Amino acid sequence: MSPRMEDALNFYKSLAKRSLVSAECTYDCGYKDFIEGKVAYAINGEWAVADFEHHLRDDLGIALIPNIGKSAFKPLSSSLVLVFPDKSLSSNKAAALKELSEFLQSEKVQKRLYQEARFLPVNADLINQIKQQSNPNQAAMLAQLEQAVPMSAEAAQASAWLGLRKGFELFSKGVLDAAKAREYMQQFAERDYRQTQKQ
């Protein structure tokens, strides 16, 4: 983990010190507080939008995440993919798996995934249609996505998330300072990844 992680940790701590976020509030309570109107904003992903729209209706406004000082906010993006293990595409199941893949990539299914979960489609015609017909909230989501950095699809990414979480918990409780938390995150992630590779 780079020294920038220390800057990020200290920045997050400063948000709590300035009462911009609650240090005790987890993801779940932040989600609930936003829906109940107890907080003015929430930073979340496309998976939350349908629920926010359902509860907040016209009171929901989506905007780009502002810069942090002079630094642009760069969110991570990821993809949902189909994986067929053990050479199954060469097996007697190949035709059925190809049919499933084509079904899930069809315009009808992709449109439904977008409408219900806000997952952007792989179908180029459909994504162009969404861009042309987008309301201000959808346009803001698409604009934010254009600034996103693709997240690693490596197996080590799961270990990195665990290390980040564990280190942040120790940092936020005051057990470790930012430098020690950064080292702990790296060590935890590497140890977890080695263990997963042995299985």
PDB file of N, CA and C in Angstrom, residues 81-130:
ATOM      1  N   VAL A  81     -19.466 -10.628 -14.415  1.00  0.00           N
ATOM      2  CA  VAL A  81     -19.100 -11.477 -15.549  1.00  0.00           C
ATOM      3  C   VAL A  81     -19.591 -12.904 -15.337  1.00  0.00           C
ATOM      4  N   LEU A  82     -19.737 -13.606 -16.424  1.00  0.00           N
ATOM      5  CA  LEU A  82     -20.044 -15.034 -16.379  1.00  0.00           C
ATOM      6  C   LEU A  82     -18.733 -15.806 -16.473  1.00  0.00           C
ATOM      7  N   VAL A  83     -18.575 -16.769 -15.628  1.00  0.00           N
ATOM      8  CA  VAL A  83     -17.374 -17.600 -15.660  1.00  0.00           C
ATOM      9  C   VAL A  83     -17.818 -19.051 -15.732  1.00  0.00           C
ATOM     10  N   PHE A  84     -17.290 -19.771 -16.707  1.00  0.00           N
ATOM     11  CA  PHE A  84     -17.618 -21.182 -16.870  1.00  0.00           C
ATOM     12  C   PHE A  84     -16.349 -22.000 -16.627  1.00  0.00           C
ATOM     13  N   PRO A  85     -16.238 -22.614 -15.460  1.00  0.00           N
ATOM     14  CA  PRO A  85     -14.996 -23.313 -15.102  1.00  0.00           C
ATOM     15  C   PRO A  85     -14.857 -24.704 -15.727  1.00  0.00           C
ATOM     16  N   ASP A  86     -13.679 -25.266 -15.545  1.00  0.00           N
ATOM     17  CA  ASP A  86     -13.380 -26.658 -15.906  1.00  0.00           C
ATOM     18  C   ASP A  86     -13.679 -26.998 -17.363  1.00  0.00           C
ATOM     19  N   LYS A  87     -13.350 -26.091 -18.254  1.00  0.00           N
ATOM     20  CA  LYS A  87     -13.525 -26.317 -19.701  1.00  0.00           C
ATOM     21  C   LYS A  87     -14.950 -26.714 -20.058  1.00  0.00           C
ATOM     22  N   SER A  88     -15.914 -26.159 -19.295  1.00  0.00           N
ATOM     23  CA  SER A  88     -17.312 -26.527 -19.524  1.00  0.00           C
ATOM     24  C   SER A  88     -17.826 -26.051 -20.885  1.00  0.00           C
ATOM     25  N   LEU A  89     -17.162 -25.058 -21.483  1.00  0.00           N
ATOM     26  CA  LEU A  89     -17.584 -24.603 -22.810  1.00  0.00           C
ATOM     27  C   LEU A  89     -17.176 -25.600 -23.899  1.00  0.00           C
ATOM     28  N   SER A  90     -16.390 -26.604 -23.508  1.00  0.00           N
ATOM     29  CA  SER A  90     -16.033 -27.677 -24.436  1.00  0.00           C
ATOM     30  C   SER A  90     -16.759 -28.971 -24.079  1.00  0.00           C
ATOM     31  N   SER A  91     -17.628 -28.901 -23.100  1.00  0.00           N
ATOM     32  CA  SER A  91     -18.310 -30.112 -22.620  1.00  0.00           C
ATOM     33  C   SER A  91     -19.664 -30.289 -23.286  1.00  0.00           C
ATOM     34  N   ASN A  92     -20.399 -31.288 -22.820  1.00  0.00           N
ATOM     35  CA  ASN A  92     -21.740 -31.517 -23.367  1.00  0.00           C
ATOM     36  C   ASN A  92     -22.729 -30.440 -22.909  1.00  0.00           C
ATOM     37  N   LYS A  93     -22.288 -29.564 -22.006  1.00  0.00           N
ATOM     38  CA  LYS A  93     -23.137 -28.461 -21.538  1.00  0.00           C
ATOM     39  C   LYS A  93     -22.906 -27.180 -22.339  1.00  0.00           C
ATOM     40  N   ALA A  94     -22.000 -27.217 -23.295  1.00  0.00           N
ATOM     41  CA  ALA A  94     -21.592 -26.017 -24.022  1.00  0.00           C
ATOM     42  C   ALA A  94     -22.774 -25.294 -24.666  1.00  0.00           C
ATOM     43  N   ALA A  95     -23.670 -26.010 -25.307  1.00  0.00           N
ATOM     44  CA  ALA A  95     -24.801 -25.368 -25.990  1.00  0.00           C
ATOM     45  C   ALA A  95     -25.712 -24.656 -24.999  1.00  0.00           C
ATOM     46  N   ALA A  96     -25.984 -25.295 -23.876  1.00  0.00           N
ATOM     47  CA  ALA A  96     -26.848 -24.691 -22.855  1.00  0.00           C
ATOM     48  C   ALA A  96     -26.184 -23.460 -22.240  1.00  0.00           C
ATOM     49  N   LEU A  97     -24.869 -23.539 -22.001  1.00  0.00           N
ATOM     50  CA  LEU A  97     -24.153 -22.406 -21.419  1.00  0.00           C
ATOM     51  C   LEU A  97     -24.109 -21.226 -22.399  1.00  0.00           C
ATOM     52  N   LYS A  98     -23.941 -21.529 -23.668  1.00  0.00           N
ATOM     53  CA  LYS A  98     -23.945 -20.462 -24.678  1.00  0.00           C
ATOM     54  C   LYS A  98     -25.317 -19.813 -24.742  1.00  0.00           C
ATOM     55  N   GLU A  99     -26.361 -20.620 -24.650  1.00  0.00           N
ATOM     56  CA  GLU A  99     -27.734 -20.088 -24.657  1.00  0.00           C
ATOM     57  C   GLU A  99     -27.973 -19.198 -23.437  1.00  0.00           C
ATOM     58  N   LEU A 100     -27.496 -19.631 -22.275  1.00  0.00           N
ATOM     59  CA  LEU A 100     -27.618 -18.833 -21.055  1.00  0.00           C
ATOM     60  C   LEU A 100     -26.878 -17.509 -21.217  1.00  0.00           C
ATOM     61  N   SER A 101     -25.671 -17.558 -21.738  1.00  0.00           N
ATOM     62  CA  SER A 101     -24.875 -16.353 -21.938  1.00  0.00           C
ATOM     63  C   SER A 101     -25.582 -15.376 -22.872  1.00  0.00           C
ATOM     64  N   GLU A 102     -26.112 -15.876 -23.975  1.00  0.00           N
ATOM     65  CA  GLU A 102     -26.817 -15.013 -24.926  1.00  0.00           C
ATOM     66  C   GLU A 102     -28.088 -14.432 -24.305  1.00  0.00           C
ATOM     67  N   PHE A 103     -28.784 -15.228 -23.491  1.00  0.00           N
ATOM     68  CA  PHE A 103     -29.985 -14.748 -22.817  1.00  0.00           C
ATOM     69  C   PHE A 103     -29.652 -13.591 -21.866  1.00  0.00           C
ATOM     70  N   LEU A 104     -28.604 -13.776 -21.053  1.00  0.00           N
ATOM     71  CA  LEU A 104     -28.242 -12.745 -20.083  1.00  0.00           C
ATOM     72  C   LEU A 104     -27.718 -11.474 -20.749  1.00  0.00           C
ATOM     73  N   GLN A 105     -27.185 -11.602 -21.969  1.00  0.00           N
ATOM     74  CA  GLN A 105     -26.697 -10.433 -22.697  1.00  0.00           C
ATOM     75  C   GLN A 105     -27.754  -9.847 -23.634  1.00  0.00           C
ATOM     76  N   SER A 106     -28.927 -10.446 -23.670  1.00  0.00           N
ATOM     77  CA  SER A 106     -29.985  -9.952 -24.557  1.00  0.00           C
ATOM     78  C   SER A 106     -30.453  -8.574 -24.107  1.00  0.00           C
ATOM     79  N   GLU A 107     -30.988  -7.816 -25.042  1.00  0.00           N
ATOM     80  CA  GLU A 107     -31.451  -6.459 -24.732  1.00  0.00           C
ATOM     81  C   GLU A 107     -32.518  -6.469 -23.642  1.00  0.00           C
ATOM     82  N   LYS A 108     -33.423  -7.442 -23.698  1.00  0.00           N
ATOM     83  CA  LYS A 108     -34.506  -7.516 -22.705  1.00  0.00           C
ATOM     84  C   LYS A 108     -33.960  -7.688 -21.286  1.00  0.00           C
ATOM     85  N   VAL A 109     -33.035  -8.609 -21.089  1.00  0.00           N
ATOM     86  CA  VAL A 109     -32.476  -8.876 -19.763  1.00  0.00           C
ATOM     87  C   VAL A 109     -31.575  -7.726 -19.322  1.00  0.00           C
ATOM     88  N   GLN A 110     -30.762  -7.223 -20.237  1.00  0.00           N
ATOM     89  CA  GLN A 110     -29.876  -6.118 -19.896  1.00  0.00           C
ATOM     90  C   GLN A 110     -30.679  -4.870 -19.492  1.00  0.00           C
ATOM     91  N   LYS A 111     -31.775  -4.653 -20.185  1.00  0.00           N
ATOM     92  CA  LYS A 111     -32.635  -3.507 -19.850  1.00  0.00           C
ATOM     93  C   LYS A 111     -33.230  -3.680 -18.456  1.00  0.00           C
ATOM     94  N   ARG A 112     -33.659  -4.882 -18.150  1.00  0.00           N
ATOM     95  CA  ARG A 112     -34.248  -5.147 -16.828  1.00  0.00           C
ATOM     96  C   ARG A 112     -33.203  -4.990 -15.715  1.00  0.00           C
ATOM     97  N   LEU A 113     -31.998  -5.474 -15.954  1.00  0.00           N
ATOM     98  CA  LEU A 113     -30.922  -5.316 -14.965  1.00  0.00           C
ATOM     99  C   LEU A 113     -30.628  -3.840 -14.710  1.00  0.00           C
ATOM    100  N   TYR A 114     -30.701  -3.043 -15.772  1.00  0.00           N
ATOM    101  CA  TYR A 114     -30.464  -1.608 -15.600  1.00  0.00           C
ATOM    102  C   TYR A 114     -31.613  -0.964 -14.828  1.00  0.00           C
ATOM    103  N   GLN A 115     -32.837  -1.287 -15.187  1.00  0.00           N
ATOM    104  CA  GLN A 115     -33.998  -0.676 -14.542  1.00  0.00           C
ATOM    105  C   GLN A 115     -34.109  -1.053 -13.068  1.00  0.00           C
ATOM    106  N   GLU A 116     -33.795  -2.304 -12.736  1.00  0.00           N
ATOM    107  CA  GLU A 116     -33.998  -2.781 -11.371  1.00  0.00           C
ATOM    108  C   GLU A 116     -32.776  -2.642 -10.475  1.00  0.00           C
ATOM    109  N   ALA A 117     -31.579  -2.723 -11.037  1.00  0.00           N
ATOM    110  CA  ALA A 117     -30.376  -2.679 -10.203  1.00  0.00           C
ATOM    111  C   ALA A 117     -29.384  -1.614 -10.650  1.00  0.00           C
ATOM    112  N   ARG A 118     -29.681  -0.920 -11.742  1.00  0.00           N
ATOM    113  CA  ARG A 118     -28.817   0.110 -12.302  1.00  0.00           C
ATOM    114  C   ARG A 118     -27.474  -0.413 -12.779  1.00  0.00           C
ATOM    115  N   PHE A 119     -27.414  -1.703 -13.120  1.00  0.00           N
ATOM    116  CA  PHE A 119     -26.199  -2.247 -13.723  1.00  0.00           C
ATOM    117  C   PHE A 119     -26.192  -1.823 -15.187  1.00  0.00           C
ATOM    118  N   LEU A 120     -25.122  -1.187 -15.607  1.00  0.00           N
ATOM    119  CA  LEU A 120     -25.052  -0.719 -16.984  1.00  0.00           C
ATOM    120  C   LEU A 120     -24.911  -1.900 -17.927  1.00  0.00           C
ATOM    121  N   PRO A 121     -25.608  -1.858 -19.040  1.00  0.00           N
ATOM    122  CA  PRO A 121     -25.596  -2.992 -19.976  1.00  0.00           C
ATOM    123  C   PRO A 121     -24.305  -3.099 -20.774  1.00  0.00           C
ATOM    124  N   VAL A 122     -24.068  -4.314 -21.287  1.00  0.00           N
ATOM    125  CA  VAL A 122     -22.952  -4.527 -22.202  1.00  0.00           C
ATOM    126  C   VAL A 122     -23.383  -4.257 -23.640  1.00  0.00           C
ATOM    127  N   ASN A 123     -24.666  -4.234 -23.867  1.00  0.00           N
ATOM    128  CA  ASN A 123     -25.231  -3.991 -25.190  1.00  0.00           C
ATOM    129  C   ASN A 123     -25.011  -2.514 -25.568  1.00  0.00           C
ATOM    130  N   ALA A 124     -24.171  -2.269 -26.580  1.00  0.00           N
ATOM    131  CA  ALA A 124     -23.794  -0.901 -26.959  1.00  0.00           C
ATOM    132  C   ALA A 124     -25.001  -0.067 -27.384  1.00  0.00           C
ATOM    133  N   ASP A 125     -25.925  -0.657 -28.142  1.00  0.00           N
ATOM    134  CA  ASP A 125     -27.114   0.091 -28.575  1.00  0.00           C
ATOM    135  C   ASP A 125     -27.946   0.520 -27.376  1.00  0.00           C
ATOM    136  N   LEU A 126     -28.072  -0.371 -26.407  1.00  0.00           N
ATOM    137  CA  LEU A 126     -28.872  -0.080 -25.222  1.00  0.00           C
ATOM    138  C   LEU A 126     -28.220   0.999 -24.363  1.00  0.00           C
ATOM    139  N   ILE A 127     -26.914   0.962 -24.221  1.00  0.00           N
ATOM    140  CA  ILE A 127     -26.253   1.992 -23.416  1.00  0.00           C
ATOM    141  C   ILE A 127     -26.352   3.355 -24.091  1.00  0.00           C
ATOM    142  N   ASN A 128     -26.290   3.384 -25.417  1.00  0.00           N
ATOM    143  CA  ASN A 128     -26.484   4.652 -26.138  1.00  0.00           C
ATOM    144  C   ASN A 128     -27.900   5.169 -25.954  1.00  0.00           C
ATOM    145  N   GLN A 129     -28.855   4.263 -25.961  1.00  0.00           N
ATOM    146  CA  GLN A 129     -30.256   4.636 -25.734  1.00  0.00           C
ATOM    147  C   GLN A 129     -30.427   5.218 -24.324  1.00  0.00           C
ATOM    148  N   ILE A 130     -29.793   4.596 -23.339  1.00  0.00           N
ATOM    149  CA  ILE A 130     -29.859   5.087 -21.950  1.00  0.00           C
ATOM    150  C   ILE A 130     -29.258   6.486 -21.864  1.00  0.00           C
TER     151      ILE A 130
END
